[in-house]
Amino acid sequence: MTMLKEGRPTAPAHVNKEHPDPATATRNRALMLEEPLIFEIGSTETTGVDFTPVDKPASRLGGLERKRSIGLPGLSEQETVRHYTRLSRQNYAIDLGLFPLGSCTMKHNPRLNEKVARMPGFADIHPLAPVATVQGALAVIHELAEWLKTLTGMAAVAMSPKAGAHGELCGLLAIRAALEARGDARSVILVPESAHGTNPATAAFCGYKVEDIPATPDGRVDLAALKARLGPDVAAVMITNPNTCGLFERDMKAISDAVHAAGALVYCDGANFNAIVGRVRPGDLGVDAMHINLHKTFSTPHGGGGPGSGPVVLSEALAPYAPLPFVEKLPDGSFALVEEETAGEHHAGSFGRMVAFHGQMGMFTRALTYILSHGADGLRQVSGDAVLNANYILRSLDGVLDAPFGGSGPCMHEALFSDKGLAEGFTTLDIAKGLIDEGFHPMTMYFPLVVHGAMLIEPTETESKAALDQFIMALRSLAERAKAGDEALKGAPYHAPRRRLDETLAARKPVLVWIEEALAEAAE
Ligand SMILES: *Cc1c(COP(=O)(O)O)cnc(C)c1O
């Protein structure tokens, strides 16, 4: 905790020789305002609200009432608003600048999406409202579902999963239901080395044994190794395509054929669909289930754990096992919700529910707005521009940063670099911290695990050439400093509200409550 109370960072001499950086009495730096924790400004003895005193009611908590004060700080409305506004200015956002996080697809979210999502007919409806009163909302879910099926060439789609990882769970539950229905419960899921961490986690969560499939030296699934491992105990393979090295799995059809021949099913992690939307239909590649991150490919904002939406497209083989409820268009053109009570024999195979209701309505409206405003041709251009931008970064840093797969042709939507060639003692972390001083969010680091000191950069299609050039210039400068062994880089960031924190301690012993004893315990 002491680190929070330390003085704000002072830049070393090299940062600005012309103008010294004098300390201010307030520790504010012009518009960059130093902000303490809310517990440090608000007294727990005061309240910002003028309540009428009430007689202490008789407790109905059976002796379980709180013994000590709840300890919430009391602030006036203005103090509260200022606190959160000041904090928000210390944050980085897609609306401030380029967000190069690989494997995340942080793209601009058009304001039109927000306007539509906030229309009262979508925003203010209740999931238990009678179906006859929410026909428009159901029509939106249905139309989006049709688009997703068309874009992926798949037979069905489950709209309710609320994130990519939740979609993976949905896909594996459908796969398990299909295998059990044919009396062939299998126990192993194969996951390539380069998989996103959520893939093995989901398989393990479902109770499967997870086994690795190695990558080839050019960063793709080793088809021969996969074929050699297939057998009667393998339920499915989970393959990310394009993969987390930013490469298209060219053998995808051969992989699917081999997996199907062995009686197993193919799960495709479609979080990187942004790179291929409008160009490749996963259904044509033999995929049985794939989640789509609406909050990546279809622009809706994300971060900090939500909100997200991860619809799962399903092949003919898996469609009968899709979760309930779902929207069905009736012959008279109206829409119905198929629930347990109404599913009937036709959907008797459903594995159950993923969520209490129907999924993320706000994300559905945003995604459909994005799709309709782009049209089919516009979506095709999205993937083209996203891939072009990533290759522009990859080639612009030729000879500056090591690109482990740069020699094996163009990348897809993200460019992957390693720490090879940095001076002794300099790491990917130093470059990431340097980027903060340069006014950028760092790239994804140390992922994928198959590359040493990985730096994974995904610019997306929404960045202009001018923005890319500025980012490349910053990265080039940092790479050159790290290669030349510029010691000052090891102290970066100098200009951020906080310097280098003890991230391991923060992850291992997070202090999530403001209680003096807890703080003392954590300090030990
Ligand atoms: C983002 C991502 C996921 C997980 O999606 P969430 O919505 O964060 O749960 C899975 N796989 C890949 C390749 C991803 O990029």
PDB file of C-alpha atoms in Angstrom, residues 366-521:
ATOM      1  CA  ARG A 366     -25.085  -2.853 -31.521  1.00  0.00           C
ATOM      2  CA  ALA A 367     -23.864  -5.783 -33.612  1.00  0.00           C
ATOM      3  CA  LEU A 368     -26.838  -5.724 -35.967  1.00  0.00           C
ATOM      4  CA  THR A 369     -26.489  -1.952 -36.394  1.00  0.00           C
ATOM      5  CA  TYR A 370     -22.840  -2.454 -37.289  1.00  0.00           C
ATOM      6  CA  ILE A 371     -23.627  -5.262 -39.722  1.00  0.00           C
ATOM      7  CA  LEU A 372     -26.455  -3.389 -41.463  1.00  0.00           C
ATOM      8  CA  SER A 373     -24.501  -0.144 -41.730  1.00  0.00           C
ATOM      9  CA  HIS A 374     -21.578  -1.993 -43.345  1.00  0.00           C
ATOM     10  CA  GLY A 375     -23.531  -4.390 -45.528  1.00  0.00           C
ATOM     11  CA  ALA A 376     -22.031  -7.596 -46.903  1.00  0.00           C
ATOM     12  CA  ASP A 377     -19.457  -5.711 -49.008  1.00  0.00           C
ATOM     13  CA  GLY A 378     -18.458  -3.520 -46.076  1.00  0.00           C
ATOM     14  CA  LEU A 379     -17.876  -6.527 -43.826  1.00  0.00           C
ATOM     15  CA  ARG A 380     -15.647  -8.051 -46.464  1.00  0.00           C
ATOM     16  CA  GLN A 381     -13.680  -4.813 -46.520  1.00  0.00           C
ATOM     17  CA  VAL A 382     -13.369  -4.896 -42.712  1.00  0.00           C
ATOM     18  CA  SER A 383     -11.346  -8.113 -42.818  1.00  0.00           C
ATOM     19  CA  GLY A 384      -9.290  -6.889 -45.781  1.00  0.00           C
ATOM     20  CA  ASP A 385      -8.363  -3.629 -44.069  1.00  0.00           C
ATOM     21  CA  ALA A 386      -7.680  -5.318 -40.717  1.00  0.00           C
ATOM     22  CA  VAL A 387      -5.236  -7.723 -42.374  1.00  0.00           C
ATOM     23  CA  LEU A 388      -3.648  -4.942 -44.428  1.00  0.00           C
ATOM     24  CA  ASN A 389      -3.082  -2.794 -41.315  1.00  0.00           C
ATOM     25  CA  ALA A 390      -1.468  -5.675 -39.408  1.00  0.00           C
ATOM     26  CA  ASN A 391       0.846  -6.445 -42.320  1.00  0.00           C
ATOM     27  CA  TYR A 392       1.762  -2.765 -42.587  1.00  0.00           C
ATOM     28  CA  ILE A 393       2.970  -2.898 -38.968  1.00  0.00           C
ATOM     29  CA  LEU A 394       4.726  -6.239 -39.472  1.00  0.00           C
ATOM     30  CA  ARG A 395       6.670  -5.050 -42.534  1.00  0.00           C
ATOM     31  CA  SER A 396       7.351  -1.550 -41.155  1.00  0.00           C
ATOM     32  CA  LEU A 397       9.250  -3.112 -38.255  1.00  0.00           C
ATOM     33  CA  ASP A 398      11.303  -5.456 -40.459  1.00  0.00           C
ATOM     34  CA  GLY A 399      14.849  -5.443 -39.119  1.00  0.00           C
ATOM     35  CA  VAL A 400      13.730  -3.548 -35.994  1.00  0.00           C
ATOM     36  CA  LEU A 401      11.859  -6.227 -34.048  1.00  0.00           C
ATOM     37  CA  ASP A 402      12.212  -9.968 -34.559  1.00  0.00           C
ATOM     38  CA  ALA A 403       9.090 -11.471 -36.199  1.00  0.00           C
ATOM     39  CA  PRO A 404       9.333 -15.233 -35.593  1.00  0.00           C
ATOM     40  CA  PHE A 405       6.865 -16.130 -38.351  1.00  0.00           C
ATOM     41  CA  GLY A 406       7.445 -13.014 -40.451  1.00  0.00           C
ATOM     42  CA  GLY A 407       9.349 -15.061 -42.972  1.00  0.00           C
ATOM     43  CA  SER A 408       6.466 -17.430 -43.658  1.00  0.00           C
ATOM     44  CA  GLY A 409       4.391 -14.904 -45.574  1.00  0.00           C
ATOM     45  CA  PRO A 410       1.802 -12.327 -44.586  1.00  0.00           C
ATOM     46  CA  CYS A 411       0.064 -12.445 -41.214  1.00  0.00           C
ATOM     47  CA  MET A 412      -3.657 -12.180 -40.684  1.00  0.00           C
ATOM     48  CA  HIS A 413      -5.126  -9.494 -38.401  1.00  0.00           C
ATOM     49  CA  GLU A 414      -2.291  -9.380 -35.876  1.00  0.00           C
ATOM     50  CA  ALA A 415       1.483  -9.093 -36.018  1.00  0.00           C
ATOM     51  CA  LEU A 416       3.640 -11.170 -33.683  1.00  0.00           C
ATOM     52  CA  PHE A 417       7.128 -10.185 -32.497  1.00  0.00           C
ATOM     53  CA  SER A 418       9.591 -11.694 -30.024  1.00  0.00           C
ATOM     54  CA  ASP A 419      12.216 -10.238 -27.666  1.00  0.00           C
ATOM     55  CA  LYS A 420      15.086 -11.720 -29.675  1.00  0.00           C
ATOM     56  CA  GLY A 421      17.834  -9.153 -30.251  1.00  0.00           C
ATOM     57  CA  LEU A 422      17.079  -6.876 -27.278  1.00  0.00           C
ATOM     58  CA  ALA A 423      20.150  -5.969 -25.225  1.00  0.00           C
ATOM     59  CA  GLU A 424      21.090  -8.204 -22.270  1.00  0.00           C
ATOM     60  CA  GLY A 425      18.662  -7.565 -19.413  1.00  0.00           C
ATOM     61  CA  PHE A 426      16.020  -5.847 -21.567  1.00  0.00           C
ATOM     62  CA  THR A 427      12.626  -7.440 -21.954  1.00  0.00           C
ATOM     63  CA  THR A 428       9.241  -7.175 -23.605  1.00  0.00           C
ATOM     64  CA  LEU A 429       8.026  -5.556 -20.376  1.00  0.00           C
ATOM     65  CA  ASP A 430      10.414  -2.612 -20.882  1.00  0.00           C
ATOM     66  CA  ILE A 431       8.980  -1.958 -24.343  1.00  0.00           C
ATOM     67  CA  ALA A 432       5.430  -2.223 -22.999  1.00  0.00           C
ATOM     68  CA  LYS A 433       6.150   0.242 -20.209  1.00  0.00           C
ATOM     69  CA  GLY A 434       7.864   2.575 -22.668  1.00  0.00           C
ATOM     70  CA  LEU A 435       4.709   2.559 -24.799  1.00  0.00           C
ATOM     71  CA  ILE A 436       2.771   3.960 -21.832  1.00  0.00           C
ATOM     72  CA  ASP A 437       5.084   7.003 -21.780  1.00  0.00           C
ATOM     73  CA  GLU A 438       4.562   7.371 -25.526  1.00  0.00           C
ATOM     74  CA  GLY A 439       0.806   7.606 -24.934  1.00  0.00           C
ATOM     75  CA  PHE A 440      -0.237   4.138 -26.053  1.00  0.00           C
ATOM     76  CA  HIS A 441      -1.806   1.179 -24.329  1.00  0.00           C
ATOM     77  CA  PRO A 442       0.772  -1.646 -24.376  1.00  0.00           C
ATOM     78  CA  MET A 443       0.370  -4.524 -26.798  1.00  0.00           C
ATOM     79  CA  THR A 444      -0.485  -8.022 -25.578  1.00  0.00           C
ATOM     80  CA  MET A 445       2.686  -9.392 -23.989  1.00  0.00           C
ATOM     81  CA  TYR A 446       4.058 -12.850 -23.275  1.00  0.00           C
ATOM     82  CA  PHE A 447       1.202 -14.412 -25.272  1.00  0.00           C
ATOM     83  CA  PRO A 448       1.079 -16.663 -27.241  1.00  0.00           C
ATOM     84  CA  LEU A 449       3.347 -18.819 -25.077  1.00  0.00           C
ATOM     85  CA  VAL A 450       4.966 -20.495 -28.088  1.00  0.00           C
ATOM     86  CA  VAL A 451       7.054 -17.364 -28.742  1.00  0.00           C
ATOM     87  CA  HIS A 452       9.688 -16.060 -26.292  1.00  0.00           C
ATOM     88  CA  GLY A 453       8.846 -12.608 -24.937  1.00  0.00           C
ATOM     89  CA  ALA A 454       5.910 -12.369 -27.331  1.00  0.00           C
ATOM     90  CA  MET A 455       4.471  -9.015 -28.379  1.00  0.00           C
ATOM     91  CA  LEU A 456       1.142  -9.456 -30.156  1.00  0.00           C
ATOM     92  CA  ILE A 457      -0.188  -6.382 -31.943  1.00  0.00           C
ATOM     93  CA  GLU A 458      -3.636  -6.050 -33.499  1.00  0.00           C
ATOM     94  CA  PRO A 459      -4.308  -2.632 -34.993  1.00  0.00           C
ATOM     95  CA  THR A 460      -7.786  -3.449 -36.463  1.00  0.00           C
ATOM     96  CA  GLU A 461      -9.258  -1.874 -39.576  1.00  0.00           C
ATOM     97  CA  THR A 462     -10.414   1.271 -37.798  1.00  0.00           C
ATOM     98  CA  GLU A 463      -6.953   2.875 -37.509  1.00  0.00           C
ATOM     99  CA  SER A 464      -5.832   5.373 -40.132  1.00  0.00           C
ATOM    100  CA  LYS A 465      -2.433   5.230 -41.789  1.00  0.00           C
ATOM    101  CA  ALA A 466      -1.422   8.349 -39.828  1.00  0.00           C
ATOM    102  CA  ALA A 467      -2.285   6.644 -36.529  1.00  0.00           C
ATOM    103  CA  LEU A 468      -0.384   3.502 -37.539  1.00  0.00           C
ATOM    104  CA  ASP A 469       2.653   5.547 -38.574  1.00  0.00           C
ATOM    105  CA  GLN A 470       2.768   7.286 -35.217  1.00  0.00           C
ATOM    106  CA  PHE A 471       2.505   3.969 -33.375  1.00  0.00           C
ATOM    107  CA  ILE A 472       5.211   2.413 -35.567  1.00  0.00           C
ATOM    108  CA  MET A 473       7.467   5.401 -34.921  1.00  0.00           C
ATOM    109  CA  ALA A 474       7.011   4.990 -31.148  1.00  0.00           C
ATOM    110  CA  LEU A 475       7.618   1.252 -31.268  1.00  0.00           C
ATOM    111  CA  ARG A 476      10.671   1.662 -33.491  1.00  0.00           C
ATOM    112  CA  SER A 477      12.170   4.172 -31.073  1.00  0.00           C
ATOM    113  CA  LEU A 478      11.533   1.892 -28.087  1.00  0.00           C
ATOM    114  CA  ALA A 479      12.926  -1.175 -29.867  1.00  0.00           C
ATOM    115  CA  GLU A 480      16.065   0.756 -30.768  1.00  0.00           C
ATOM    116  CA  ARG A 481      16.484   1.935 -27.162  1.00  0.00           C
ATOM    117  CA  ALA A 482      16.014  -1.634 -25.871  1.00  0.00           C
ATOM    118  CA  LYS A 483      18.540  -2.968 -28.386  1.00  0.00           C
ATOM    119  CA  ALA A 484      21.049  -0.235 -27.519  1.00  0.00           C
ATOM    120  CA  GLY A 485      20.669  -0.982 -23.789  1.00  0.00           C
ATOM    121  CA  ASP A 486      19.315   2.456 -22.841  1.00  0.00           C
ATOM    122  CA  GLU A 487      19.094   2.059 -19.035  1.00  0.00           C
ATOM    123  CA  ALA A 488      16.513   4.841 -18.729  1.00  0.00           C
ATOM    124  CA  LEU A 489      13.976   2.584 -20.456  1.00  0.00           C
ATOM    125  CA  LYS A 490      14.104   0.228 -17.499  1.00  0.00           C
ATOM    126  CA  GLY A 491      12.503   2.929 -15.338  1.00  0.00           C
ATOM    127  CA  ALA A 492       9.589   3.638 -17.682  1.00  0.00           C
ATOM    128  CA  PRO A 493       6.858   4.750 -17.373  1.00  0.00           C
ATOM    129  CA  TYR A 494       7.908   8.192 -16.119  1.00  0.00           C
ATOM    130  CA  HIS A 495       4.840  10.154 -17.197  1.00  0.00           C
ATOM    131  CA  ALA A 496       2.084   7.834 -15.981  1.00  0.00           C
ATOM    132  CA  PRO A 497       0.219   8.493 -12.735  1.00  0.00           C
ATOM    133  CA  ARG A 498       1.935   5.383 -11.303  1.00  0.00           C
ATOM    134  CA  ARG A 499       5.304   3.820 -12.094  1.00  0.00           C
ATOM    135  CA  ARG A 500       6.097   0.120 -12.165  1.00  0.00           C
ATOM    136  CA  LEU A 501       3.935  -1.685  -9.636  1.00  0.00           C
ATOM    137  CA  ASP A 502       4.577  -5.035  -8.009  1.00  0.00           C
ATOM    138  CA  GLU A 503       2.205  -6.869 -10.335  1.00  0.00           C
ATOM    139  CA  THR A 504       2.945 -10.300  -8.885  1.00  0.00           C
ATOM    140  CA  LEU A 505       2.099  -9.147  -5.373  1.00  0.00           C
ATOM    141  CA  ALA A 506      -1.014  -7.406  -6.668  1.00  0.00           C
ATOM    142  CA  ALA A 507      -2.171 -10.641  -8.336  1.00  0.00           C
ATOM    143  CA  ARG A 508      -1.192 -12.989  -5.486  1.00  0.00           C
ATOM    144  CA  LYS A 509      -2.313 -10.849  -2.564  1.00  0.00           C
ATOM    145  CA  PRO A 510      -4.888  -8.416  -3.886  1.00  0.00           C
ATOM    146  CA  VAL A 511      -6.136  -5.956  -1.293  1.00  0.00           C
ATOM    147  CA  LEU A 512      -9.798  -5.582  -2.102  1.00  0.00           C
ATOM    148  CA  VAL A 513     -11.138  -4.081   1.120  1.00  0.00           C
ATOM    149  CA  TRP A 514     -10.294  -0.908   2.955  1.00  0.00           C
ATOM    150  CA  ILE A 515      -9.858  -2.153   6.472  1.00  0.00           C
ATOM    151  CA  GLU A 516      -6.768  -1.181   8.412  1.00  0.00           C
ATOM    152  CA  GLU A 517      -6.122  -4.754   9.634  1.00  0.00           C
ATOM    153  CA  ALA A 518      -6.363  -6.152   6.085  1.00  0.00           C
ATOM    154  CA  LEU A 519      -3.855  -3.581   4.893  1.00  0.00           C
ATOM    155  CA  ALA A 520      -1.480  -4.428   7.699  1.00  0.00           C
ATOM    156  CA  GLU A 521      -1.820  -8.143   6.878  1.00  0.00           C
TER     157      GLU A 521
END
